[in-house]
Structures are given as structure tokens and as C-alpha cells.
Short mmCIF file of C-alpha atoms in Angstrom, two decimals:
data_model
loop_
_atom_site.label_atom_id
_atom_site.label_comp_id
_atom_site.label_asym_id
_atom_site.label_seq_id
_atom_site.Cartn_x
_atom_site.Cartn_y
_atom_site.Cartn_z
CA UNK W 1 -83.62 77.22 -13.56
CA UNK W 2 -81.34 78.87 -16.44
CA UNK W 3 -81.54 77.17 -19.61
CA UNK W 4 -78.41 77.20 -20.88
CA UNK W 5 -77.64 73.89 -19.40
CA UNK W 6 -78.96 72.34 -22.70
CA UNK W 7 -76.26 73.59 -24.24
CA UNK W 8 -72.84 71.13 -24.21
CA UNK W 9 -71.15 72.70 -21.28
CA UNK W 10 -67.41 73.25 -22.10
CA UNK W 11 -66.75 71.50 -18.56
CA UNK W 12 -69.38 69.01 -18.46
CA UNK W 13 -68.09 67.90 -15.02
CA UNK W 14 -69.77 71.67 -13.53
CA UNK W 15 -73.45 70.33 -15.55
CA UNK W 16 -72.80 66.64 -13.55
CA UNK W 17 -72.21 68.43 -10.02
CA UNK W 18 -75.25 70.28 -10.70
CA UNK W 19 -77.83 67.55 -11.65
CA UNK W 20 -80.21 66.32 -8.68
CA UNK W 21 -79.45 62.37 -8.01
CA UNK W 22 -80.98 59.96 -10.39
CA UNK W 23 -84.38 58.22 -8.49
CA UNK W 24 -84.97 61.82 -6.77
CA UNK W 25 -86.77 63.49 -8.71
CA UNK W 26 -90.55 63.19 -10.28
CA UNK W 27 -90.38 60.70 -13.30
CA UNK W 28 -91.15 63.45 -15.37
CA UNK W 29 -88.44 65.16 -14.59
CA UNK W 30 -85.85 62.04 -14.30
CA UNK W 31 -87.26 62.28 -18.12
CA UNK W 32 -85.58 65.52 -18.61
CA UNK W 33 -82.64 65.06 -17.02
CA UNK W 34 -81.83 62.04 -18.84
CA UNK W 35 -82.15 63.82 -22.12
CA UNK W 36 -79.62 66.35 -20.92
CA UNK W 37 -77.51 63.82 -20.03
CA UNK W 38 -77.78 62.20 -23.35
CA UNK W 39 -77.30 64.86 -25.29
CA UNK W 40 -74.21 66.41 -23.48
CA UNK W 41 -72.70 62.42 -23.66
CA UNK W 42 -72.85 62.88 -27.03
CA UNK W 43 -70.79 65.96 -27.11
CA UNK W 44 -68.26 64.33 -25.12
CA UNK W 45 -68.13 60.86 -25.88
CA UNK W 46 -64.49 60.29 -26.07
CA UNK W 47 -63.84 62.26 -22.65
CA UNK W 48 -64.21 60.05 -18.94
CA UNK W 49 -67.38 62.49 -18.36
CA UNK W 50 -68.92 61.51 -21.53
CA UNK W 51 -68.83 58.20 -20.18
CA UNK W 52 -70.13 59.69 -16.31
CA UNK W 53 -73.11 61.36 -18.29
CA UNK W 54 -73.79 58.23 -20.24
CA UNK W 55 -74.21 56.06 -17.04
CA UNK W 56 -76.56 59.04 -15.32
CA UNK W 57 -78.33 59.24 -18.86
CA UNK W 58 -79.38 55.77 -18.42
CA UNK W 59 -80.06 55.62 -14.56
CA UNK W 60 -82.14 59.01 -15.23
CA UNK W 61 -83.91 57.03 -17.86
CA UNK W 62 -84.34 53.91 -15.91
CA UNK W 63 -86.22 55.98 -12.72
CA UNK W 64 -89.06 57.65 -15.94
CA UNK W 65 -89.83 54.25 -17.11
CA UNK W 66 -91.42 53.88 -13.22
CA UNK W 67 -94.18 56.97 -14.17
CA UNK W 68 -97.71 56.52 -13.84
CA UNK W 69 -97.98 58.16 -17.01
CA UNK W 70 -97.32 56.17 -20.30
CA UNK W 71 -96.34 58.66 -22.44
CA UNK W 72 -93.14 59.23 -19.64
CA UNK W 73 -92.64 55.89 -19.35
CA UNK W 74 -92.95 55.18 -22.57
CA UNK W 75 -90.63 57.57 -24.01
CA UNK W 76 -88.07 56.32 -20.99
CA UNK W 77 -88.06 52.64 -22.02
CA UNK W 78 -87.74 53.97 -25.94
CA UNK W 79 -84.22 56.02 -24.90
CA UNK W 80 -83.36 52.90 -22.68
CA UNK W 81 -83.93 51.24 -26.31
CA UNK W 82 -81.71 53.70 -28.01
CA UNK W 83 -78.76 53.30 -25.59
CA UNK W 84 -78.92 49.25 -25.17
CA UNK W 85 -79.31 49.09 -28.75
CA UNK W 86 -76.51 51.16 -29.85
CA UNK W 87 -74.18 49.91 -26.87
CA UNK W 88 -74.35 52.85 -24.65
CA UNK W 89 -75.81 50.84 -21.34
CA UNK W 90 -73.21 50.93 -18.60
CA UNK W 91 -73.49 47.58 -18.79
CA UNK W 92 -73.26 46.98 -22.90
CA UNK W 93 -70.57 44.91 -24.22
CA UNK W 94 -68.83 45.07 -27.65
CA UNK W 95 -71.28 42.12 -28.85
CA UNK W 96 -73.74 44.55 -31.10
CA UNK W 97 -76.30 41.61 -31.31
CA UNK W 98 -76.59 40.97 -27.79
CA UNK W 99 -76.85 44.74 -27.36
CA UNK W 100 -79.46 44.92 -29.42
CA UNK W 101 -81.37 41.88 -28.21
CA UNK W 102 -80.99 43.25 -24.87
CA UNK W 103 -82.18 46.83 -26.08
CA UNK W 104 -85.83 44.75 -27.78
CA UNK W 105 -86.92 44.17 -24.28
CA UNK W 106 -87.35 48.08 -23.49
CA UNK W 107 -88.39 48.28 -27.64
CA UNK W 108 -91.64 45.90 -26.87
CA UNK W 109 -91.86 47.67 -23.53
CA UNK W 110 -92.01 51.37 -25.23
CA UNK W 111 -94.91 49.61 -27.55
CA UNK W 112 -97.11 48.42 -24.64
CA UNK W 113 -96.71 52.16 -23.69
CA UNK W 114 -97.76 52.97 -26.82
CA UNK W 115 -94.85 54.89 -27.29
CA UNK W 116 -95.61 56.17 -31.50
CA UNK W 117 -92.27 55.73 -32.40
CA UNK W 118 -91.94 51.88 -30.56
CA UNK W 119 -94.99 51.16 -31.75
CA UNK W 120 -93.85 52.44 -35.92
CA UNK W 121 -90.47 50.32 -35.17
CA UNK W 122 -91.92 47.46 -33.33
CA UNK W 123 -93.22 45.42 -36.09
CA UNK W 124 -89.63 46.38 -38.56
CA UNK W 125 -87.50 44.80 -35.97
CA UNK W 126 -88.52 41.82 -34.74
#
């Protein structure tokens, strides 16, 4: 696997016909791929793919909080934090406080992961 695919692509439809399907992969890699996601939506928010890579972002996201392994599903339910929170869910309205309380329910579940960064951030927001 080449990694320039970290990189924004300058067509980030050709990175989205390339990525496996989200709940196909290991959780540790569903981990991965949701970070690439997340970090080419942020390249291209204000494009239709932005919005594509957002959705896989958090579907990718969604299939690592399933691992075995805490520190993967941990780190999952803290991005799934990040998005809700900031209204990046495909489901997040323009209502920041009900994003956010929606976003506290992956926040406490990143703590009992003992996710370091949850756990920091746990006790400052609620």
C-alpha cells in the first residue's frame, strides 16, 4: 500500500473509490481509514466529497469502536466525540448543544476505554 494517500488527494473522489467498505475491514484498520477520511474531509470541506468522506469518516469510526482492544475502541468513540461534538455526524443538526450532548455519550464511552485524552477531558466537560 503506497502512502501517499495521506496526503489530500487533489481528486478526493479517486482516494473514496479506493477505500475498502466501512464494517470490512479489522477494527484496527476501520481505525485508519477513518483518520484518512477525516483528515482529507477537512481538506475539502466545502466540496460534495468533503461531505462523502465525512459520512465514511464516521461509519469507519463507528465499525473501531466494535474492537476487542480498548485502546482502538477507545480512540474510535473519542473521534466519534470529535465529529458529534463539532457537528460533523451525518446525522448532526445546526443545534451546537444538542451536538454536543449527543457527542458526551461517545466522550464517557472513550473514558470507560480509558482513552487518556477522554479520560483528561471527561471531568472539564460535564
Amino acid at each position: 500500500m503506497e502512502t501517499q494517500h495521506t496526503h489530500p488527494h487533489h481528486h478526493p473522489h479517486q482516494f473514496i473509490e479506493q477505500l475498502p467498505q466501512p464494517g470490512s475491514t479489522t477494527t484496527d484498520e476501520a481505525l485508519l481509514w477513518g483518520e484518512q477520511c477525516n483528515q482529507q474531509h477537512l481538506s475539502f470541506m466545502g466540496e460534495v466529497s468533503g461531505l462523502a468522506l465525512s459520512h465514511l469518516a464516521y461509519a469507519f469510526f463507528v465499525a473501531a469502536s466494535f474492537a476487542k482492544n480498548s485502546a482502538v475502541s477507545g480512540e474510535a468513540y473519542y473521534r466519534l466525540w470529535q465529529m458529534e461534538s463539532e457537528g460533523r455526524a451525518p446525522h448532526s443538526t445546526t443545534n451546537r448543544k444538542e451536538n454536543r450532548d449527543k457527542g458526551l455519550v461517545y466522550l464517557r464511552q472513550a473514558a470507560l476505554q480509558e482513552f487518556p485524552a477522554a479520560l483528561r477531558l471527561i471531568s472539564l466537560v460535564l
